[in-house]
């Protein structure tokens, strides 16, 4: 490429085709697995979160693959810029929901927030971040020939990323605090006599830390760290600007965006929230009897637990 052509290359480099194809394949495989796992475990909340994030990553990396043939094609650059900055946002929503359900299973009295409020507060922040980044991405990607508008779009995206980073930092603090309070048995509030269920309607008698629950918590924590690293990288990238050295260094993008999100996706393939929630519900099922006159039975699903006290047998 001649020096006269360089200004038309908005990447500042030519994306490596083999790397792009590898990421397309990895994201496609993970997304297919997540779709199957979510459907099999009936964890429907994962479809509009992790699965949507995976599809977005595939679209974004397909656009980068197109750019590997000709990095001056504007439409491919616009698509990958807009999509890849937004793609992990639905994934983050799954982490928020997942931890809320963990807290409901293990004891909401140790949490600063109720399980429902994890979804309400952090999903609201996630949606706000999504809309801001989307608006900024549209402005920036469509104004590549206007430096002032491109910088405006970049700053708007930066604002959305900062909101996401703040919400993830707060979320991480709440997770760490919850783990500490449960480990030393220092609840925020007095639990009811039998506890609390995910539905919030009937009590729960036992909250065991099973192997499956430990795996679920590990999966959420690992994925949170990986997405957090990616978010920090993206904030630094947008502070530096579209024409900065960071944005024009391909290996940084491949490692701190592509690889981080890929690892987060596969982490939850191996430590799948739906399957592990289903397993913990099964492991904790029990029957208690009192001289054969009264029994407590529990019916469980992957995401909802209810309890029934049947009438005494005469």
PDB file of C-alpha atoms in Angstrom:
ATOM      1  CA  UNK A   1       0.000   0.000   0.000  1.00  0.00           C
ATOM      2  CA  UNK A   2       1.378   3.404  -0.926  1.00  0.00           C
ATOM      3  CA  UNK A   3       1.624   6.236   1.548  1.00  0.00           C
ATOM      4  CA  UNK A   4      -1.071   8.112  -0.377  1.00  0.00           C
ATOM      5  CA  UNK A   5      -3.476   5.258   0.312  1.00  0.00           C
ATOM      6  CA  UNK A   6      -2.751   5.108   4.028  1.00  0.00           C
ATOM      7  CA  UNK A   7      -5.174   7.865   5.133  1.00  0.00           C
ATOM      8  CA  UNK A   8      -8.012   5.813   3.629  1.00  0.00           C
ATOM      9  CA  UNK A   9      -7.110   2.855   5.836  1.00  0.00           C
ATOM     10  CA  UNK A  10      -9.109   3.713   8.942  1.00  0.00           C
ATOM     11  CA  UNK A  11      -7.601   0.814  10.907  1.00  0.00           C
ATOM     12  CA  UNK A  12      -4.045   2.035  10.560  1.00  0.00           C
ATOM     13  CA  UNK A  13      -3.154  -1.542   9.619  1.00  0.00           C
ATOM     14  CA  UNK A  14      -4.532  -4.433   7.577  1.00  0.00           C
ATOM     15  CA  UNK A  15      -6.370  -6.981   9.775  1.00  0.00           C
ATOM     16  CA  UNK A  16      -4.709 -10.401   9.581  1.00  0.00           C
ATOM     17  CA  UNK A  17      -7.118 -12.665   7.729  1.00  0.00           C
ATOM     18  CA  UNK A  18      -6.162 -15.900   9.494  1.00  0.00           C
ATOM     19  CA  UNK A  19      -6.665 -14.308  12.926  1.00  0.00           C
ATOM     20  CA  UNK A  20     -10.064 -12.957  11.906  1.00  0.00           C
ATOM     21  CA  UNK A  21     -11.183 -16.359  10.601  1.00  0.00           C
ATOM     22  CA  UNK A  22     -10.059 -18.048  13.836  1.00  0.00           C
ATOM     23  CA  UNK A  23     -12.087 -15.615  15.931  1.00  0.00           C
ATOM     24  CA  UNK A  24     -15.150 -16.047  13.692  1.00  0.00           C
ATOM     25  CA  UNK A  25     -14.917 -19.824  14.106  1.00  0.00           C
ATOM     26  CA  UNK A  26     -14.345 -19.642  17.877  1.00  0.00           C
ATOM     27  CA  UNK A  27     -17.242 -17.272  18.473  1.00  0.00           C
ATOM     28  CA  UNK A  28     -19.561 -19.236  16.194  1.00  0.00           C
ATOM     29  CA  UNK A  29     -18.787 -22.507  17.979  1.00  0.00           C
ATOM     30  CA  UNK A  30     -19.222 -20.987  21.438  1.00  0.00           C
ATOM     31  CA  UNK A  31     -22.496 -19.328  20.442  1.00  0.00           C
ATOM     32  CA  UNK A  32     -23.903 -22.565  19.058  1.00  0.00           C
ATOM     33  CA  UNK A  33     -22.913 -24.357  22.275  1.00  0.00           C
ATOM     34  CA  UNK A  34     -24.480 -21.636  24.423  1.00  0.00           C
ATOM     35  CA  UNK A  35     -27.711 -21.838  22.450  1.00  0.00           C
ATOM     36  CA  UNK A  36     -27.885 -25.604  22.921  1.00  0.00           C
ATOM     37  CA  UNK A  37     -26.909 -25.424  26.599  1.00  0.00           C
ATOM     38  CA  UNK A  38     -29.397 -22.661  27.394  1.00  0.00           C
ATOM     39  CA  UNK A  39     -32.213 -24.485  25.616  1.00  0.00           C
ATOM     40  CA  UNK A  40     -31.405 -27.817  27.231  1.00  0.00           C
ATOM     41  CA  UNK A  41     -31.237 -26.326  30.739  1.00  0.00           C
ATOM     42  CA  UNK A  42     -34.220 -24.020  30.068  1.00  0.00           C
ATOM     43  CA  UNK A  43     -32.151 -21.021  31.151  1.00  0.00           C
ATOM     44  CA  UNK A  44     -33.952 -18.663  28.797  1.00  0.00           C
ATOM     45  CA  UNK A  45     -32.296 -15.515  30.163  1.00  0.00           C
ATOM     46  CA  UNK A  46     -29.081 -16.613  28.432  1.00  0.00           C
ATOM     47  CA  UNK A  47     -30.575 -16.337  24.936  1.00  0.00           C
ATOM     48  CA  UNK A  48     -30.969 -12.527  24.838  1.00  0.00           C
ATOM     49  CA  UNK A  49     -27.690 -12.078  26.724  1.00  0.00           C
ATOM     50  CA  UNK A  50     -24.792 -14.442  26.013  1.00  0.00           C
ATOM     51  CA  UNK A  51     -26.175 -15.802  22.735  1.00  0.00           C
ATOM     52  CA  UNK A  52     -26.889 -12.309  21.382  1.00  0.00           C
ATOM     53  CA  UNK A  53     -23.383 -11.235  22.415  1.00  0.00           C
ATOM     54  CA  UNK A  54     -21.905 -14.210  20.572  1.00  0.00           C
ATOM     55  CA  UNK A  55     -23.859 -13.463  17.404  1.00  0.00           C
ATOM     56  CA  UNK A  56     -22.708  -9.835  17.527  1.00  0.00           C
ATOM     57  CA  UNK A  57     -19.084 -10.932  17.903  1.00  0.00           C
ATOM     58  CA  UNK A  58     -19.419 -13.202  14.863  1.00  0.00           C
ATOM     59  CA  UNK A  59     -20.848 -10.336  12.773  1.00  0.00           C
ATOM     60  CA  UNK A  60     -18.109  -7.954  13.905  1.00  0.00           C
ATOM     61  CA  UNK A  61     -15.294 -10.376  13.161  1.00  0.00           C
ATOM     62  CA  UNK A  62     -16.782 -11.286   9.789  1.00  0.00           C
ATOM     63  CA  UNK A  63     -16.583  -7.576   8.974  1.00  0.00           C
ATOM     64  CA  UNK A  64     -12.936  -7.535  10.039  1.00  0.00           C
ATOM     65  CA  UNK A  65     -12.348 -10.581   7.832  1.00  0.00           C
ATOM     66  CA  UNK A  66     -13.803  -8.580   4.944  1.00  0.00           C
ATOM     67  CA  UNK A  67     -11.440  -5.727   5.804  1.00  0.00           C
ATOM     68  CA  UNK A  68      -8.480  -8.098   5.631  1.00  0.00           C
ATOM     69  CA  UNK A  69      -9.036  -8.214   1.873  1.00  0.00           C
ATOM     70  CA  UNK A  70      -9.263  -4.440   1.578  1.00  0.00           C
ATOM     71  CA  UNK A  71      -8.923  -2.277   4.717  1.00  0.00           C
ATOM     72  CA  UNK A  72     -10.115   0.793   2.828  1.00  0.00           C
ATOM     73  CA  UNK A  73     -13.678  -0.574   2.451  1.00  0.00           C
ATOM     74  CA  UNK A  74     -15.635   1.841   4.624  1.00  0.00           C
ATOM     75  CA  UNK A  75     -18.754  -0.251   5.307  1.00  0.00           C
ATOM     76  CA  UNK A  76     -16.815  -3.169   6.807  1.00  0.00           C
ATOM     77  CA  UNK A  77     -14.963  -0.761   9.088  1.00  0.00           C
ATOM     78  CA  UNK A  78     -18.222   0.890  10.179  1.00  0.00           C
ATOM     79  CA  UNK A  79     -19.824  -2.485  10.990  1.00  0.00           C
ATOM     80  CA  UNK A  80     -16.909  -3.824  13.038  1.00  0.00           C
ATOM     81  CA  UNK A  81     -16.457  -0.531  14.870  1.00  0.00           C
ATOM     82  CA  UNK A  82     -20.114  -0.266  15.852  1.00  0.00           C
ATOM     83  CA  UNK A  83     -20.737  -3.937  16.619  1.00  0.00           C
ATOM     84  CA  UNK A  84     -17.593  -4.985  18.467  1.00  0.00           C
ATOM     85  CA  UNK A  85     -17.711  -2.118  20.926  1.00  0.00           C
ATOM     86  CA  UNK A  86     -21.290  -3.125  21.856  1.00  0.00           C
ATOM     87  CA  UNK A  87     -21.086  -6.924  21.657  1.00  0.00           C
ATOM     88  CA  UNK A  88     -19.947  -7.735  25.242  1.00  0.00           C
ATOM     89  CA  UNK A  89     -22.691  -5.594  26.821  1.00  0.00           C
ATOM     90  CA  UNK A  90     -25.407  -8.324  26.710  1.00  0.00           C
ATOM     91  CA  UNK A  91     -22.813 -10.775  28.060  1.00  0.00           C
ATOM     92  CA  UNK A  92     -22.285  -8.531  31.092  1.00  0.00           C
ATOM     93  CA  UNK A  93     -26.051  -8.613  31.674  1.00  0.00           C
ATOM     94  CA  UNK A  94     -25.860 -12.418  32.022  1.00  0.00           C
ATOM     95  CA  UNK A  95     -23.220 -12.023  34.738  1.00  0.00           C
ATOM     96  CA  UNK A  96     -25.469  -9.644  36.677  1.00  0.00           C
ATOM     97  CA  UNK A  97     -28.466 -11.961  36.448  1.00  0.00           C
ATOM     98  CA  UNK A  98     -26.371 -15.029  37.231  1.00  0.00           C
ATOM     99  CA  UNK A  99     -24.942 -13.607  40.431  1.00  0.00           C
ATOM    100  CA  UNK A 100     -28.382 -12.465  41.565  1.00  0.00           C
ATOM    101  CA  UNK A 101     -29.527 -16.075  41.319  1.00  0.00           C
ATOM    102  CA  UNK A 102     -26.453 -17.319  43.142  1.00  0.00           C
ATOM    103  CA  UNK A 103     -27.208 -14.911  45.999  1.00  0.00           C
ATOM    104  CA  UNK A 104     -30.798 -16.135  46.087  1.00  0.00           C
ATOM    105  CA  UNK A 105     -29.618 -19.745  46.357  1.00  0.00           C
ATOM    106  CA  UNK A 106     -26.904 -19.227  48.961  1.00  0.00           C
ATOM    107  CA  UNK A 107     -28.598 -16.674  51.172  1.00  0.00           C
ATOM    108  CA  UNK A 108     -29.737 -13.168  50.199  1.00  0.00           C
ATOM    109  CA  UNK A 109     -29.307 -11.961  53.773  1.00  0.00           C
ATOM    110  CA  UNK A 110     -25.537 -11.705  53.128  1.00  0.00           C
ATOM    111  CA  UNK A 111     -26.043  -9.389  50.166  1.00  0.00           C
ATOM    112  CA  UNK A 112     -26.223  -5.617  50.308  1.00  0.00           C
ATOM    113  CA  UNK A 113     -28.878  -5.825  47.582  1.00  0.00           C
ATOM    114  CA  UNK A 114     -31.767  -8.230  47.215  1.00  0.00           C
ATOM    115  CA  UNK A 115     -31.401 -10.711  44.309  1.00  0.00           C
ATOM    116  CA  UNK A 116     -34.045  -8.840  42.311  1.00  0.00           C
ATOM    117  CA  UNK A 117     -32.202  -5.529  42.639  1.00  0.00           C
ATOM    118  CA  UNK A 118     -29.035  -6.938  41.093  1.00  0.00           C
ATOM    119  CA  UNK A 119     -30.970  -7.321  37.868  1.00  0.00           C
ATOM    120  CA  UNK A 120     -32.886  -4.065  38.151  1.00  0.00           C
ATOM    121  CA  UNK A 121     -29.968  -1.779  38.983  1.00  0.00           C
ATOM    122  CA  UNK A 122     -27.133  -3.303  36.996  1.00  0.00           C
ATOM    123  CA  UNK A 123     -29.222  -4.192  33.947  1.00  0.00           C
ATOM    124  CA  UNK A 124     -30.424  -0.590  33.849  1.00  0.00           C
ATOM    125  CA  UNK A 125     -26.804   0.585  33.896  1.00  0.00           C
ATOM    126  CA  UNK A 126     -25.975  -1.975  31.207  1.00  0.00           C
ATOM    127  CA  UNK A 127     -28.792  -0.770  28.955  1.00  0.00           C
ATOM    128  CA  UNK A 128     -27.793   2.857  29.479  1.00  0.00           C
ATOM    129  CA  UNK A 129     -24.229   1.982  28.546  1.00  0.00           C
ATOM    130  CA  UNK A 130     -25.467   0.092  25.483  1.00  0.00           C
ATOM    131  CA  UNK A 131     -27.543   3.008  24.190  1.00  0.00           C
ATOM    132  CA  UNK A 132     -24.767   5.544  24.767  1.00  0.00           C
ATOM    133  CA  UNK A 133     -22.128   3.378  23.080  1.00  0.00           C
ATOM    134  CA  UNK A 134     -24.500   2.615  20.217  1.00  0.00           C
ATOM    135  CA  UNK A 135     -25.218   6.282  19.612  1.00  0.00           C
ATOM    136  CA  UNK A 136     -21.553   7.210  19.796  1.00  0.00           C
ATOM    137  CA  UNK A 137     -20.562   4.331  17.555  1.00  0.00           C
ATOM    138  CA  UNK A 138     -23.052   5.432  14.911  1.00  0.00           C
ATOM    139  CA  UNK A 139     -21.740   8.994  14.947  1.00  0.00           C
ATOM    140  CA  UNK A 140     -18.089   7.983  14.923  1.00  0.00           C
ATOM    141  CA  UNK A 141     -18.374   5.312  12.242  1.00  0.00           C
ATOM    142  CA  UNK A 142     -20.386   7.514   9.871  1.00  0.00           C
ATOM    143  CA  UNK A 143     -18.128  10.553  10.303  1.00  0.00           C
ATOM    144  CA  UNK A 144     -14.724   9.165   9.427  1.00  0.00           C
ATOM    145  CA  UNK A 145     -14.187  12.024   6.973  1.00  0.00           C
ATOM    146  CA  UNK A 146     -15.037  14.640   9.607  1.00  0.00           C
ATOM    147  CA  UNK A 147     -12.461  14.623  12.448  1.00  0.00           C
ATOM    148  CA  UNK A 148     -14.615  16.748  14.777  1.00  0.00           C
ATOM    149  CA  UNK A 149     -17.675  14.489  14.492  1.00  0.00           C
ATOM    150  CA  UNK A 150     -15.527  11.369  14.701  1.00  0.00           C
ATOM    151  CA  UNK A 151     -13.983  12.674  17.919  1.00  0.00           C
ATOM    152  CA  UNK A 152     -17.460  13.517  19.252  1.00  0.00           C
ATOM    153  CA  UNK A 153     -18.599   9.963  18.556  1.00  0.00           C
ATOM    154  CA  UNK A 154     -15.462   8.599  20.191  1.00  0.00           C
ATOM    155  CA  UNK A 155     -16.089  10.676  23.313  1.00  0.00           C
ATOM    156  CA  UNK A 156     -19.703   9.475  23.514  1.00  0.00           C
ATOM    157  CA  UNK A 157     -18.552   5.852  23.247  1.00  0.00           C
ATOM    158  CA  UNK A 158     -15.998   6.583  25.950  1.00  0.00           C
ATOM    159  CA  UNK A 159     -18.772   7.852  28.214  1.00  0.00           C
ATOM    160  CA  UNK A 160     -20.742   4.635  27.698  1.00  0.00           C
ATOM    161  CA  UNK A 161     -17.671   2.505  28.385  1.00  0.00           C
ATOM    162  CA  UNK A 162     -16.937   4.426  31.580  1.00  0.00           C
ATOM    163  CA  UNK A 163     -20.512   3.851  32.785  1.00  0.00           C
ATOM    164  CA  UNK A 164     -20.077   0.139  32.077  1.00  0.00           C
ATOM    165  CA  UNK A 165     -16.740   0.090  33.874  1.00  0.00           C
ATOM    166  CA  UNK A 166     -18.190   1.847  36.929  1.00  0.00           C
ATOM    167  CA  UNK A 167     -21.138  -0.556  37.080  1.00  0.00           C
ATOM    168  CA  UNK A 168     -18.825  -3.574  36.749  1.00  0.00           C
ATOM    169  CA  UNK A 169     -16.546  -2.182  39.472  1.00  0.00           C
ATOM    170  CA  UNK A 170     -19.510  -1.723  41.803  1.00  0.00           C
ATOM    171  CA  UNK A 171     -20.822  -5.172  40.910  1.00  0.00           C
ATOM    172  CA  UNK A 172     -17.415  -6.737  41.608  1.00  0.00           C
ATOM    173  CA  UNK A 173     -17.297  -5.028  44.992  1.00  0.00           C
ATOM    174  CA  UNK A 174     -20.743  -6.390  45.889  1.00  0.00           C
ATOM    175  CA  UNK A 175     -19.681  -9.892  44.823  1.00  0.00           C
ATOM    176  CA  UNK A 176     -16.518  -9.739  46.930  1.00  0.00           C
ATOM    177  CA  UNK A 177     -18.410  -8.338  49.897  1.00  0.00           C
ATOM    178  CA  UNK A 178     -21.051 -11.047  49.591  1.00  0.00           C
ATOM    179  CA  UNK A 179     -18.390 -13.782  49.517  1.00  0.00           C
ATOM    180  CA  UNK A 180     -16.679 -12.346  52.590  1.00  0.00           C
ATOM    181  CA  UNK A 181     -19.883 -11.878  54.598  1.00  0.00           C
ATOM    182  CA  UNK A 182     -21.050 -15.400  53.825  1.00  0.00           C
ATOM    183  CA  UNK A 183     -17.661 -16.907  54.686  1.00  0.00           C
ATOM    184  CA  UNK A 184     -17.612 -15.227  58.125  1.00  0.00           C
ATOM    185  CA  UNK A 185     -21.398 -15.472  58.588  1.00  0.00           C
ATOM    186  CA  UNK A 186     -22.045 -11.747  58.945  1.00  0.00           C
ATOM    187  CA  UNK A 187     -25.406 -11.110  57.247  1.00  0.00           C
ATOM    188  CA  UNK A 188     -26.768  -7.646  56.476  1.00  0.00           C
ATOM    189  CA  UNK A 189     -30.213  -8.589  57.668  1.00  0.00           C
ATOM    190  CA  UNK A 190     -31.760 -11.265  59.812  1.00  0.00           C
ATOM    191  CA  UNK A 191     -32.884 -14.229  57.701  1.00  0.00           C
ATOM    192  CA  UNK A 192     -36.360 -15.662  58.023  1.00  0.00           C
ATOM    193  CA  UNK A 193     -36.746 -18.925  59.886  1.00  0.00           C
ATOM    194  CA  UNK A 194     -36.402 -21.023  56.761  1.00  0.00           C
ATOM    195  CA  UNK A 195     -34.686 -18.604  54.397  1.00  0.00           C
ATOM    196  CA  UNK A 196     -35.542 -17.214  50.997  1.00  0.00           C
ATOM    197  CA  UNK A 197     -36.214 -18.479  47.517  1.00  0.00           C
ATOM    198  CA  UNK A 198     -35.457 -17.051  44.091  1.00  0.00           C
ATOM    199  CA  UNK A 199     -39.127 -16.335  43.591  1.00  0.00           C
ATOM    200  CA  UNK A 200     -39.295 -14.431  46.846  1.00  0.00           C
ATOM    201  CA  UNK A 201     -42.625 -16.043  47.704  1.00  0.00           C
ATOM    202  CA  UNK A 202     -41.775 -19.083  49.808  1.00  0.00           C
ATOM    203  CA  UNK A 203     -38.940 -19.974  52.173  1.00  0.00           C
ATOM    204  CA  UNK A 204     -35.895 -22.049  51.575  1.00  0.00           C
ATOM    205  CA  UNK A 205     -34.566 -24.447  54.174  1.00  0.00           C
ATOM    206  CA  UNK A 206     -31.069 -25.316  52.998  1.00  0.00           C
ATOM    207  CA  UNK A 207     -28.352 -23.477  51.106  1.00  0.00           C
ATOM    208  CA  UNK A 208     -25.450 -25.821  50.526  1.00  0.00           C
ATOM    209  CA  UNK A 209     -22.215 -24.750  48.816  1.00  0.00           C
ATOM    210  CA  UNK A 210     -22.050 -27.668  46.400  1.00  0.00           C
ATOM    211  CA  UNK A 211     -19.299 -28.344  43.890  1.00  0.00           C
ATOM    212  CA  UNK A 212     -21.591 -27.149  41.113  1.00  0.00           C
ATOM    213  CA  UNK A 213     -22.284 -23.900  42.951  1.00  0.00           C
ATOM    214  CA  UNK A 214     -18.538 -23.328  43.439  1.00  0.00           C
ATOM    215  CA  UNK A 215     -18.022 -23.878  39.703  1.00  0.00           C
ATOM    216  CA  UNK A 216     -20.810 -21.418  38.887  1.00  0.00           C
ATOM    217  CA  UNK A 217     -19.309 -18.742  41.144  1.00  0.00           C
ATOM    218  CA  UNK A 218     -15.857 -19.363  39.658  1.00  0.00           C
ATOM    219  CA  UNK A 219     -17.259 -19.024  36.143  1.00  0.00           C
ATOM    220  CA  UNK A 220     -18.969 -15.721  36.939  1.00  0.00           C
ATOM    221  CA  UNK A 221     -15.847 -14.343  38.652  1.00  0.00           C
ATOM    222  CA  UNK A 222     -13.446 -15.387  35.870  1.00  0.00           C
ATOM    223  CA  UNK A 223     -15.716 -13.994  33.156  1.00  0.00           C
ATOM    224  CA  UNK A 224     -16.150 -10.746  35.071  1.00  0.00           C
ATOM    225  CA  UNK A 225     -12.367 -10.293  35.332  1.00  0.00           C
ATOM    226  CA  UNK A 226     -11.890 -10.991  31.605  1.00  0.00           C
ATOM    227  CA  UNK A 227     -14.603  -8.546  30.517  1.00  0.00           C
ATOM    228  CA  UNK A 228     -13.288  -5.988  33.006  1.00  0.00           C
ATOM    229  CA  UNK A 229      -9.805  -6.183  31.437  1.00  0.00           C
ATOM    230  CA  UNK A 230     -11.386  -5.722  28.015  1.00  0.00           C
ATOM    231  CA  UNK A 231     -13.360  -2.695  29.218  1.00  0.00           C
ATOM    232  CA  UNK A 232     -10.250  -1.045  30.682  1.00  0.00           C
ATOM    233  CA  UNK A 233      -8.455  -1.567  27.365  1.00  0.00           C
ATOM    234  CA  UNK A 234     -11.331  -0.059  25.407  1.00  0.00           C
ATOM    235  CA  UNK A 235     -11.508   2.976  27.702  1.00  0.00           C
ATOM    236  CA  UNK A 236      -7.781   3.607  27.209  1.00  0.00           C
ATOM    237  CA  UNK A 237      -8.172   3.082  23.456  1.00  0.00           C
ATOM    238  CA  UNK A 238     -10.925   5.663  23.134  1.00  0.00           C
ATOM    239  CA  UNK A 239      -9.120   8.150  25.367  1.00  0.00           C
ATOM    240  CA  UNK A 240      -6.209   7.846  22.934  1.00  0.00           C
ATOM    241  CA  UNK A 241      -8.596   8.370  19.999  1.00  0.00           C
ATOM    242  CA  UNK A 242      -9.352   6.630  16.701  1.00  0.00           C
ATOM    243  CA  UNK A 243      -6.056   7.812  15.254  1.00  0.00           C
ATOM    244  CA  UNK A 244      -4.036   6.980  18.353  1.00  0.00           C
ATOM    245  CA  UNK A 245      -1.297   4.407  18.603  1.00  0.00           C
ATOM    246  CA  UNK A 246      -3.432   1.995  20.623  1.00  0.00           C
ATOM    247  CA  UNK A 247      -6.264   1.933  18.067  1.00  0.00           C
ATOM    248  CA  UNK A 248      -3.723   1.429  15.279  1.00  0.00           C
ATOM    249  CA  UNK A 249      -1.985  -1.533  16.975  1.00  0.00           C
ATOM    250  CA  UNK A 250      -3.662  -4.751  15.851  1.00  0.00           C
ATOM    251  CA  UNK A 251      -2.126  -7.121  18.393  1.00  0.00           C
ATOM    252  CA  UNK A 252      -3.537  -5.080  21.289  1.00  0.00           C
ATOM    253  CA  UNK A 253      -7.047  -5.380  19.859  1.00  0.00           C
ATOM    254  CA  UNK A 254      -6.676  -9.090  19.177  1.00  0.00           C
ATOM    255  CA  UNK A 255      -5.495  -9.808  22.729  1.00  0.00           C
ATOM    256  CA  UNK A 256      -7.425  -7.371  24.903  1.00  0.00           C
ATOM    257  CA  UNK A 257     -10.711  -7.415  22.987  1.00  0.00           C
ATOM    258  CA  UNK A 258     -10.899 -10.542  20.855  1.00  0.00           C
ATOM    259  CA  UNK A 259      -9.129 -12.972  23.180  1.00  0.00           C
ATOM    260  CA  UNK A 260     -10.636 -11.621  26.439  1.00  0.00           C
ATOM    261  CA  UNK A 261     -14.230 -11.926  25.215  1.00  0.00           C
ATOM    262  CA  UNK A 262     -13.517 -15.331  23.630  1.00  0.00           C
ATOM    263  CA  UNK A 263     -12.152 -16.660  26.928  1.00  0.00           C
ATOM    264  CA  UNK A 264     -15.150 -15.247  28.801  1.00  0.00           C
ATOM    265  CA  UNK A 265     -17.555 -16.964  26.392  1.00  0.00           C
ATOM    266  CA  UNK A 266     -15.827 -20.338  26.709  1.00  0.00           C
ATOM    267  CA  UNK A 267     -15.503 -19.993  30.480  1.00  0.00           C
ATOM    268  CA  UNK A 268     -19.292 -19.984  30.706  1.00  0.00           C
ATOM    269  CA  UNK A 269     -19.505 -22.827  28.200  1.00  0.00           C
ATOM    270  CA  UNK A 270     -17.505 -24.989  30.622  1.00  0.00           C
ATOM    271  CA  UNK A 271     -19.130 -23.495  33.729  1.00  0.00           C
ATOM    272  CA  UNK A 272     -22.555 -22.954  32.238  1.00  0.00           C
ATOM    273  CA  UNK A 273     -24.975 -20.993  34.468  1.00  0.00           C
ATOM    274  CA  UNK A 274     -28.095 -22.795  33.299  1.00  0.00           C
ATOM    275  CA  UNK A 275     -26.697 -26.296  33.688  1.00  0.00           C
ATOM    276  CA  UNK A 276     -25.062 -25.539  37.045  1.00  0.00           C
ATOM    277  CA  UNK A 277     -28.187 -23.865  38.437  1.00  0.00           C
ATOM    278  CA  UNK A 278     -30.113 -26.932  37.342  1.00  0.00           C
ATOM    279  CA  UNK A 279     -27.550 -29.207  39.019  1.00  0.00           C
ATOM    280  CA  UNK A 280     -27.589 -27.255  42.286  1.00  0.00           C
ATOM    281  CA  UNK A 281     -31.375 -27.390  42.378  1.00  0.00           C
ATOM    282  CA  UNK A 282     -31.204 -31.164  41.923  1.00  0.00           C
ATOM    283  CA  UNK A 283     -28.446 -31.652  44.498  1.00  0.00           C
ATOM    284  CA  UNK A 284     -30.292 -29.693  47.158  1.00  0.00           C
ATOM    285  CA  UNK A 285     -33.609 -31.514  46.814  1.00  0.00           C
ATOM    286  CA  UNK A 286     -34.720 -33.341  49.921  1.00  0.00           C
ATOM    287  CA  UNK A 287     -37.592 -34.902  51.791  1.00  0.00           C
ATOM    288  CA  UNK A 288     -38.036 -34.425  55.545  1.00  0.00           C
ATOM    289  CA  UNK A 289     -40.603 -36.401  57.458  1.00  0.00           C
ATOM    290  CA  UNK A 290     -42.018 -36.027  60.928  1.00  0.00           C
ATOM    291  CA  UNK A 291     -43.217 -39.419  62.208  1.00  0.00           C
ATOM    292  CA  UNK A 292     -44.770 -40.120  58.850  1.00  0.00           C
ATOM    293  CA  UNK A 293     -47.470 -37.494  59.432  1.00  0.00           C
ATOM    294  CA  UNK A 294     -45.975 -34.473  57.638  1.00  0.00           C
ATOM    295  CA  UNK A 295     -43.548 -34.131  54.740  1.00  0.00           C
ATOM    296  CA  UNK A 296     -41.808 -31.255  53.127  1.00  0.00           C
ATOM    297  CA  UNK A 297     -41.198 -31.637  49.399  1.00  0.00           C
ATOM    298  CA  UNK A 298     -39.559 -29.326  46.973  1.00  0.00           C
ATOM    299  CA  UNK A 299     -40.035 -28.925  43.264  1.00  0.00           C
ATOM    300  CA  UNK A 300     -37.211 -27.243  41.471  1.00  0.00           C
ATOM    301  CA  UNK A 301     -36.384 -25.874  38.034  1.00  0.00           C
ATOM    302  CA  UNK A 302     -33.124 -24.409  36.674  1.00  0.00           C
ATOM    303  CA  UNK A 303     -34.085 -20.919  37.774  1.00  0.00           C
ATOM    304  CA  UNK A 304     -37.061 -21.114  40.115  1.00  0.00           C
ATOM    305  CA  UNK A 305     -37.528 -22.928  43.399  1.00  0.00           C
ATOM    306  CA  UNK A 306     -40.886 -23.428  45.136  1.00  0.00           C
ATOM    307  CA  UNK A 307     -41.836 -25.359  48.213  1.00  0.00           C
ATOM    308  CA  UNK A 308     -45.044 -27.077  49.176  1.00  0.00           C
ATOM    309  CA  UNK A 309     -46.254 -28.424  52.512  1.00  0.00           C
ATOM    310  CA  UNK A 310     -48.849 -31.051  51.709  1.00  0.00           C
ATOM    311  CA  UNK A 311     -51.709 -31.819  54.079  1.00  0.00           C
ATOM    312  CA  UNK A 312     -51.017 -34.484  56.699  1.00  0.00           C
ATOM    313  CA  UNK A 313     -51.948 -37.997  55.800  1.00  0.00           C
ATOM    314  CA  UNK A 314     -54.572 -39.494  58.117  1.00  0.00           C
TER     315      UNK A 314
END
